Coordinates of N, CA and C in Angstrom, one line a residue:
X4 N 59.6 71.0 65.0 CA 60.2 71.2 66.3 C 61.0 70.0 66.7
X5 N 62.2 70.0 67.5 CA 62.9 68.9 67.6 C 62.5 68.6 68.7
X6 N 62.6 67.5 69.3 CA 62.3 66.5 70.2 C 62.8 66.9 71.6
X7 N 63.6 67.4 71.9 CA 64.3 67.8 72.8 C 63.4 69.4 73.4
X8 N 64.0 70.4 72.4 CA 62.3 71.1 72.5 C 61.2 71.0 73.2
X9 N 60.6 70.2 72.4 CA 59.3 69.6 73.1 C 59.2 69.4 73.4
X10 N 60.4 67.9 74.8 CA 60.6 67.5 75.9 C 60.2 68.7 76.9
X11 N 60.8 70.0 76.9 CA 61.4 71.1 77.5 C 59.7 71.7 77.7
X12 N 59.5 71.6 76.1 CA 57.9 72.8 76.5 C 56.9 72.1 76.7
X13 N 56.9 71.0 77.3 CA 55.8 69.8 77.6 C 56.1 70.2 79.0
X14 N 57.2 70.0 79.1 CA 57.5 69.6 80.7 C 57.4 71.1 81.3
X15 N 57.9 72.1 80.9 CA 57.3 73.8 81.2 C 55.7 74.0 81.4
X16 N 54.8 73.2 80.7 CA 54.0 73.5 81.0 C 52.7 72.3 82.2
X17 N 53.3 71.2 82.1 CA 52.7 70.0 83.0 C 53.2 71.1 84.9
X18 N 54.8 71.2 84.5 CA 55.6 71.5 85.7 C 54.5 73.3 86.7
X19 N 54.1 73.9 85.6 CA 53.4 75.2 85.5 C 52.2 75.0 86.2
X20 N 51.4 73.9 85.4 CA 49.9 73.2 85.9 C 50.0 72.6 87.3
X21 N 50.8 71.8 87.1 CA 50.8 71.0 88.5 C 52.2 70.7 89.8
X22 N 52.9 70.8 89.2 CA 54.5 71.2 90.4 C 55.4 70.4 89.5
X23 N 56.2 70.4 90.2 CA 57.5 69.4 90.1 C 57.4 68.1 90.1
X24 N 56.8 67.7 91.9 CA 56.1 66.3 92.2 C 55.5 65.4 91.6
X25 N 54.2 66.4 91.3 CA 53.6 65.7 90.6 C 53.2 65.5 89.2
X26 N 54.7 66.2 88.4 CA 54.5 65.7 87.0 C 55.6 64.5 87.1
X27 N 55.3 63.4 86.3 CA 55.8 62.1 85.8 C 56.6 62.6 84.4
X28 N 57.8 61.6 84.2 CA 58.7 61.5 83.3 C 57.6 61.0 82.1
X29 N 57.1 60.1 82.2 CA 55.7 59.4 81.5 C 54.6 60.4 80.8
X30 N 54.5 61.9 81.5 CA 53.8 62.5 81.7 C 53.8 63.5 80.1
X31 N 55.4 63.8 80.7 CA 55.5 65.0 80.0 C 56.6 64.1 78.7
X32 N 56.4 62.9 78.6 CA 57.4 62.4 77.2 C 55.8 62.3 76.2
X33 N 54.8 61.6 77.1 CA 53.3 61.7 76.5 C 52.9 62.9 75.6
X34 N 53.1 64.3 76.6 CA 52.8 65.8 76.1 C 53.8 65.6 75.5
X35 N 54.8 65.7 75.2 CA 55.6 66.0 73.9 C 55.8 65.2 72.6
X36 N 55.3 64.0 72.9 CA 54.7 63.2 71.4 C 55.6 62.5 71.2
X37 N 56.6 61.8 72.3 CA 57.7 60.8 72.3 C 57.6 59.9 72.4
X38 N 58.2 59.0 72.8 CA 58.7 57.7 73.7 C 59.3 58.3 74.9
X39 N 58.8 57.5 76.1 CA 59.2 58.1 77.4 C 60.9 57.8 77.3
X40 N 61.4 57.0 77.1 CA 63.1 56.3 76.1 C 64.2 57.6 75.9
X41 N 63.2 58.6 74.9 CA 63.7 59.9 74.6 C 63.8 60.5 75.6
X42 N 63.5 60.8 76.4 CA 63.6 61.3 77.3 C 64.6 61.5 78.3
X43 N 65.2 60.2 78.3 CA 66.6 60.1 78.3 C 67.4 60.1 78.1
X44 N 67.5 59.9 76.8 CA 68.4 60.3 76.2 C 69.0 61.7 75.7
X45 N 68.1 62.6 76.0 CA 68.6 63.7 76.5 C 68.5 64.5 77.8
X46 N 68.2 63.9 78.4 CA 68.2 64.2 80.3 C 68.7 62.8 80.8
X47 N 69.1 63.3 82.3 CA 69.9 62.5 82.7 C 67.9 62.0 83.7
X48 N 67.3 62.6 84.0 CA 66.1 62.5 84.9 C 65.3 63.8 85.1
X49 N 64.3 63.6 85.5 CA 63.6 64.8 85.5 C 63.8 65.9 86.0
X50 N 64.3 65.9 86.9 CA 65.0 67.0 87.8 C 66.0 67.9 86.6
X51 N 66.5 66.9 85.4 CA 67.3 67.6 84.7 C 66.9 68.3 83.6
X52 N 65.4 67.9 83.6 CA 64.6 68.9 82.2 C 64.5 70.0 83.6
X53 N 64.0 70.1 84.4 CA 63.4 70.7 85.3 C 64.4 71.8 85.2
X54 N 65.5 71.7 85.5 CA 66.4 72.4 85.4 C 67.2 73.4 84.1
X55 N 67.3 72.6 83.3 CA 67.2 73.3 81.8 C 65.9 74.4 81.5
X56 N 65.1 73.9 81.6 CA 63.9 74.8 81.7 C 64.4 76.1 83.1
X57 N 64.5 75.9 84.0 CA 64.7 76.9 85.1 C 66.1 77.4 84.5
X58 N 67.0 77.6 84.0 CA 68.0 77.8 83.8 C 67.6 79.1 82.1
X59 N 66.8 78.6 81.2 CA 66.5 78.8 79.9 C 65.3 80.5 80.7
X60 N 64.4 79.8 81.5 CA 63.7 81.4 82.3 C 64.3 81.9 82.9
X61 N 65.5 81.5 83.9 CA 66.6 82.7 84.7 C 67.3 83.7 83.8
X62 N 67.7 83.3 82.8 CA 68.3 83.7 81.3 C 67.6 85.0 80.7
X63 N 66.3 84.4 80.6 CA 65.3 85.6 79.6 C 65.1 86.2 80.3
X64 N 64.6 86.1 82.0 CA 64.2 87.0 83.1 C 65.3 88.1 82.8
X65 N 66.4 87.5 83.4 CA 67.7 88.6 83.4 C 67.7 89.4 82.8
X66 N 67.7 88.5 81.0 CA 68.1 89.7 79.9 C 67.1 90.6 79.9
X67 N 65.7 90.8 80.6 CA 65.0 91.7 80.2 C 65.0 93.3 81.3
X68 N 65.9 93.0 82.4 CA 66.0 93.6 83.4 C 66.7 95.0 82.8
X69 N 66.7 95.9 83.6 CA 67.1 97.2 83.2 C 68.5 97.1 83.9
X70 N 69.5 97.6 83.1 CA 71.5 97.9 83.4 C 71.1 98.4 84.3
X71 N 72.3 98.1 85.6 CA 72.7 98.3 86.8 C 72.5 99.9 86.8
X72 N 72.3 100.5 87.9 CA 72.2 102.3 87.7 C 74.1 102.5 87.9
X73 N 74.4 103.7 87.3 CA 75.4 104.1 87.1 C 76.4 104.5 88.7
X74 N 77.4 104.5 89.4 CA 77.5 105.3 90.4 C 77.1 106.5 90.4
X75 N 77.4 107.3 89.6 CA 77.3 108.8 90.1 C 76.2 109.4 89.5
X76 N 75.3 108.9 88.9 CA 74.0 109.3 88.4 C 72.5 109.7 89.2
X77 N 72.6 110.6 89.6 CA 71.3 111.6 90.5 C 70.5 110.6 89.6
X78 N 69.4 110.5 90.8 CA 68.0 109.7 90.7 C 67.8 108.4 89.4
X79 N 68.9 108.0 89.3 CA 69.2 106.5 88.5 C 69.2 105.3 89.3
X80 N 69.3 105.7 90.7 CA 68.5 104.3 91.1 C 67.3 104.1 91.6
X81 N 66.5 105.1 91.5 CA 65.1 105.2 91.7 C 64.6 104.3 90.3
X82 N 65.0 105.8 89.4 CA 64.4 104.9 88.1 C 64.5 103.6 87.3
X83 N 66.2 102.7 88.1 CA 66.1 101.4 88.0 C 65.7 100.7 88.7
X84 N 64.9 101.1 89.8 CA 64.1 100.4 90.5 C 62.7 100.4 90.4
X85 N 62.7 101.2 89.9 CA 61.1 101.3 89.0 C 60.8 99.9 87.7
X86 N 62.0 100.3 87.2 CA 62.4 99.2 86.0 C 62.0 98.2 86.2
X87 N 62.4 97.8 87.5 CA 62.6 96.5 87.5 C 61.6 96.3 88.0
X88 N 60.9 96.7 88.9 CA 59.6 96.1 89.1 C 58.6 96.0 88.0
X89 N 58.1 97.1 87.1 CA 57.7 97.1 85.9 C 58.3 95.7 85.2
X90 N 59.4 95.6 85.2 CA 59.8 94.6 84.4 C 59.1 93.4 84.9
X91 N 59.2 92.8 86.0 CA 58.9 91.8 87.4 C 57.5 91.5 86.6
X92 N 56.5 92.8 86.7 CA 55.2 92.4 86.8 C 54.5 92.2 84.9
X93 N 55.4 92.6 84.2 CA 54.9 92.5 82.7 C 55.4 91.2 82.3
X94 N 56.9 90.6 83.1 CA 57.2 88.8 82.6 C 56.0 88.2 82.8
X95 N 55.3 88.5 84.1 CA 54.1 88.1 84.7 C 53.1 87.9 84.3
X96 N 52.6 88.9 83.3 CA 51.7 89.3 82.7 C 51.7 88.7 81.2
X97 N 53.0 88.7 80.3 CA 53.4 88.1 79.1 C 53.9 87.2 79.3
X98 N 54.0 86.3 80.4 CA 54.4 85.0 80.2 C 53.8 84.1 81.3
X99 N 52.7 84.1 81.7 CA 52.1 83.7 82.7 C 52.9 81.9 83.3
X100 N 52.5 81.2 82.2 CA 53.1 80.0 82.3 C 54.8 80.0 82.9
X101 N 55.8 81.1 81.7 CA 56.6 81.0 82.3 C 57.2 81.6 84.1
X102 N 56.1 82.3 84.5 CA 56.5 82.7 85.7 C 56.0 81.7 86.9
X103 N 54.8 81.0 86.6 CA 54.5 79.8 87.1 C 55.2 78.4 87.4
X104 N 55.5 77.9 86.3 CA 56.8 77.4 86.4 C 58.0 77.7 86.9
X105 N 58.4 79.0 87.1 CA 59.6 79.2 88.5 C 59.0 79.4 90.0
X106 N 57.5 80.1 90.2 CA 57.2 79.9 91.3 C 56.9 78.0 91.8
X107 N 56.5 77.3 90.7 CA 56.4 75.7 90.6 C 57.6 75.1 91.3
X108 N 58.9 75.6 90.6 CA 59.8 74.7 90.7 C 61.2 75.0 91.6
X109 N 60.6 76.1 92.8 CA 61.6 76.7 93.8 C 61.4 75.7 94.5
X110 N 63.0 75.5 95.2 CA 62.6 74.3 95.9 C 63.0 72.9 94.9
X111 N 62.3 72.7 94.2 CA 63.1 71.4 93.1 C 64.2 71.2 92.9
X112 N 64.5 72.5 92.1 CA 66.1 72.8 91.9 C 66.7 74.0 91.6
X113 N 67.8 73.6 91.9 CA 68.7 75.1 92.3 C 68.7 75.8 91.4
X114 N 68.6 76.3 89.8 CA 68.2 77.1 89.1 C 67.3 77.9 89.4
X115 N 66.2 77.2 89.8 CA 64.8 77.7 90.3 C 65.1 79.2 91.4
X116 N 65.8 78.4 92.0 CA 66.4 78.7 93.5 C 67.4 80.1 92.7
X117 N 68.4 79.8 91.8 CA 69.0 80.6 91.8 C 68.7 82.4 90.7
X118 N 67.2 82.0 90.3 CA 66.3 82.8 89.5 C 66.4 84.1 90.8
X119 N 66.1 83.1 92.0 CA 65.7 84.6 93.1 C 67.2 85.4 93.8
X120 N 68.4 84.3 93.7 CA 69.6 84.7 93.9 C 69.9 86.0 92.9
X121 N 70.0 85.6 91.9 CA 70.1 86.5 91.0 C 69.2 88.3 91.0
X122 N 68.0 87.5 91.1 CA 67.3 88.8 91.5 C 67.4 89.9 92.5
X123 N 68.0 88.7 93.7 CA 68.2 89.9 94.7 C 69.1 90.4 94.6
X124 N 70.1 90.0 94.2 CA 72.0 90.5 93.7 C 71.4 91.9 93.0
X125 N 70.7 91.6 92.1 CA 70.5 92.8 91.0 C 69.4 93.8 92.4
X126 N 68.3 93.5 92.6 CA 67.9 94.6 93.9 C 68.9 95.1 94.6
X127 N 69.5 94.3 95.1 CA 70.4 95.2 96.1 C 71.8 95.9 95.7
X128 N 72.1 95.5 94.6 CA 72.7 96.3 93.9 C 72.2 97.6 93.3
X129 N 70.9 97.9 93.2 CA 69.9 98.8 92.8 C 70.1 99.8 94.2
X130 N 69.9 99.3 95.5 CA 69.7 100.0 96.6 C 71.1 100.5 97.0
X131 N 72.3 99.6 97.2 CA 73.6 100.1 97.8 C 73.8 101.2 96.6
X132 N 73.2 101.2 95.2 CA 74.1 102.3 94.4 C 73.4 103.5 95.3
X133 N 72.1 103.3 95.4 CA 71.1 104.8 95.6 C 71.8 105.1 97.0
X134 N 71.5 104.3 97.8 CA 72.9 104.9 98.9 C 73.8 105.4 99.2
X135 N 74.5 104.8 98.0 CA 76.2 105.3 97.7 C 75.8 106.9 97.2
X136 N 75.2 106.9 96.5 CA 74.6 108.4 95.9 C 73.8 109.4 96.6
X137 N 73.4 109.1 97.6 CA 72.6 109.7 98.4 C 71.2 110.2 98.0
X138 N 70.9 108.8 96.8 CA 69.4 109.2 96.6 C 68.6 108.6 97.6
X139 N 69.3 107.3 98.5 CA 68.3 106.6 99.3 C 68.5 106.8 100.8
X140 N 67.8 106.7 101.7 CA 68.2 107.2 102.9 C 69.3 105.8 103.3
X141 N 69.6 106.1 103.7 CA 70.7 104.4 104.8 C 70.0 103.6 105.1
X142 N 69.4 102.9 105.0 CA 69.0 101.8 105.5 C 69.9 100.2 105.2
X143 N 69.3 99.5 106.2 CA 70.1 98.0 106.0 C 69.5 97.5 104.5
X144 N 70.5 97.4 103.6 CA 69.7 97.5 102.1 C 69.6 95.8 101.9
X145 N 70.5 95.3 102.7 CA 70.1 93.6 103.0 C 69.5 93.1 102.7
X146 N 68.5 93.3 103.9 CA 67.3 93.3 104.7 C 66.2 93.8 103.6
X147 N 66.0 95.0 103.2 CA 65.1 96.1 102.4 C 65.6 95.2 101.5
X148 N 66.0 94.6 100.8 CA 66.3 93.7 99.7 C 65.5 92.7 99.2
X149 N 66.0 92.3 100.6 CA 64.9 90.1 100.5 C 63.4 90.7 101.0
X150 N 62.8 91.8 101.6 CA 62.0 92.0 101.8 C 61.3 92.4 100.3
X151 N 61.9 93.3 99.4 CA 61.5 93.5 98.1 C 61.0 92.5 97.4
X152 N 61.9 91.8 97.5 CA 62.2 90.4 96.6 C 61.0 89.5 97.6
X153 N 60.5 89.7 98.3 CA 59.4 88.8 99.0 C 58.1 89.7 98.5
X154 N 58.3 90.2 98.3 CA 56.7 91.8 97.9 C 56.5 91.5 95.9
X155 N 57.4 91.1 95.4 CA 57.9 90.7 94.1 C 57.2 89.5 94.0
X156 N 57.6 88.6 95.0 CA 56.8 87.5 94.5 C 55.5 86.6 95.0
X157 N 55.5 87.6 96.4 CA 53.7 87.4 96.8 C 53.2 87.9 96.0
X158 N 53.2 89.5 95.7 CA 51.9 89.8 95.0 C 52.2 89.5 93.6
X159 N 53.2 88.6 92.6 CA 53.2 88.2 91.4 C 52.3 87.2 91.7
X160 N 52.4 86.0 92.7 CA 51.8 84.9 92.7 C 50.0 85.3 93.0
X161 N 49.5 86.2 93.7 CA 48.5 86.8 94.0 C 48.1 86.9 92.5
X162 N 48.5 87.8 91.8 CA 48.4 87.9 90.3 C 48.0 87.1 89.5
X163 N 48.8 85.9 89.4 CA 48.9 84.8 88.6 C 47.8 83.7 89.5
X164 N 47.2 84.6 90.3 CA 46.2 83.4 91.0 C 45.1 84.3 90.9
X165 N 44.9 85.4 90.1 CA 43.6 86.1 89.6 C 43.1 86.7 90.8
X166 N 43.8 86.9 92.3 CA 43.5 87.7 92.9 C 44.0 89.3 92.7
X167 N 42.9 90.0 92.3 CA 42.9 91.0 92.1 C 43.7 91.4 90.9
X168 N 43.2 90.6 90.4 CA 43.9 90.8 88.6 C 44.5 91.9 88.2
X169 N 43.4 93.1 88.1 CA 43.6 94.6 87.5 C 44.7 95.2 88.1
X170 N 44.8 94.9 89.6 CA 45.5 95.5 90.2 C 46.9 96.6 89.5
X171 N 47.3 97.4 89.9 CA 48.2 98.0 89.5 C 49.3 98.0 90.5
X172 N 50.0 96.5 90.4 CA 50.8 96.0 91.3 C 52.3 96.9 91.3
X173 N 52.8 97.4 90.1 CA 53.7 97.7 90.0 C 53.9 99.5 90.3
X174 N 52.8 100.0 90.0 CA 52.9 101.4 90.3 C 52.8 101.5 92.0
X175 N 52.0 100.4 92.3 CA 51.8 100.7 93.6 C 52.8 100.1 95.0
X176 N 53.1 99.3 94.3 CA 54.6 98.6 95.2 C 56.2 99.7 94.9
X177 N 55.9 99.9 93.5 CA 57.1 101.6 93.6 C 57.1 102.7 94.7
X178 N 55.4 102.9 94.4 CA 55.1 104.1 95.5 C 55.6 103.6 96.9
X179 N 55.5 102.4 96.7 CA 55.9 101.9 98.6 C 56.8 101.9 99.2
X180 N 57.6 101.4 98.2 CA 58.9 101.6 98.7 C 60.1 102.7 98.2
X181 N 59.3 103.8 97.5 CA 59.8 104.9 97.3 C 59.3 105.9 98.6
X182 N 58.6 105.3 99.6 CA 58.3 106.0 100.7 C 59.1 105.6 101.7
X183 N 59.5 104.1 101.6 CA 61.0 103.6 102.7 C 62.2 104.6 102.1
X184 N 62.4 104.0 101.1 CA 63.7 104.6 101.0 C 64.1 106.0 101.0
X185 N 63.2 107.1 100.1 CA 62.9 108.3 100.3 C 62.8 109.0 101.4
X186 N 61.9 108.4 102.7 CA 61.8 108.3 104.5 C 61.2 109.2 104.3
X187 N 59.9 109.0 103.1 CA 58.6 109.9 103.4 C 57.8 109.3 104.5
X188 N 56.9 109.6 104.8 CA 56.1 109.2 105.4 C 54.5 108.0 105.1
X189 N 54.6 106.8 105.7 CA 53.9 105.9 104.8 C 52.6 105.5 105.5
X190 N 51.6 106.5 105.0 CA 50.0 106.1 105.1 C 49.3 106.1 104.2

């Protein structure tokens, strides 16, 4: 493994365990089997592994998300919004560390920051298609957006904090908001 590397997956996982704050440059050059020296010489400062790393998970998040629903495709934004939650809760589940480390490092730096930009671009582009199509009722898809994207990543962190482990977070957050947008009725 090259040094650089291992800067990256030392500091992914210190950053995972304990925050941003309170991992040390010292810390994670130790976990990776360097000279703290190295460290520099390929980062400008911590902040900039921090960000390589948040940049390297925005990446794989992405790629694993389900294609935009089509315009004119009947009930293809339901089903990509299924996707994606499914998708949401199995990164979760198969990559625990790496989803830790973005909830760790929001806030640190703007990669981190821009993991959830991204995410909601892709939600509400999920919702204005089903609208445009008249699979979704009208609603402010804005709003129903960042609210999604807030339901995404309480109950991921709930998850990844062993509250309610088993849970069946993704079937049951579909059902919920297949009752907003659908304007079934929600009891």
């Amino acid at each position: 493994m090259d040094n650089r590397r291992a800067l990256l997956d030392a500091a992914k996982r210190l950053v995972a365990a304990k925050g941003v704050k309170a991992t040390t440059t010292a810390e994670i050059a130790a976990a990776a089997g360097v000279a703290k020296g190295l460290l520099f010489y390929y980062f400008k400062d911590k902040e900039s592994v921090v960000r390589a790393i948040a940049e390297e998970l925005d990446a794989l998040y992405m790629a694993g998300l389900p294609p935009a629903p089509m315009p004119a495709a009947s009930g293809c934004a339901l089903k990509t919004l299924h996707a994606l939650i499914v998708h949401h809760f199995r990164f979760l589940e198969d990559t625990p560390q790496n989803a830790q480390f973005l909830y760790q490092s929001v806030g640190a730096c703007e990669p981190a920051a821009g993991f959830y930009e991204h995410l909601h671009a892709r939600v509400l582009e999920i919702l204005r298609c089903g609208a445009r199509n008249g699979e979704f009722v009208a609603l402010d898809m804005e709003e129903l957006a960042y609210m999604l994207l807030g339901s995404l990543h309480g109950v991921g962190r709930l998850k990844l904090f062993e509250f309610k482990r088993e849970y069946d977070a993704a079937r049951h957050l579909a059902a919920f908001y297949d009752k907003i947008l659908l304007r079934q009725n929600i009891a």
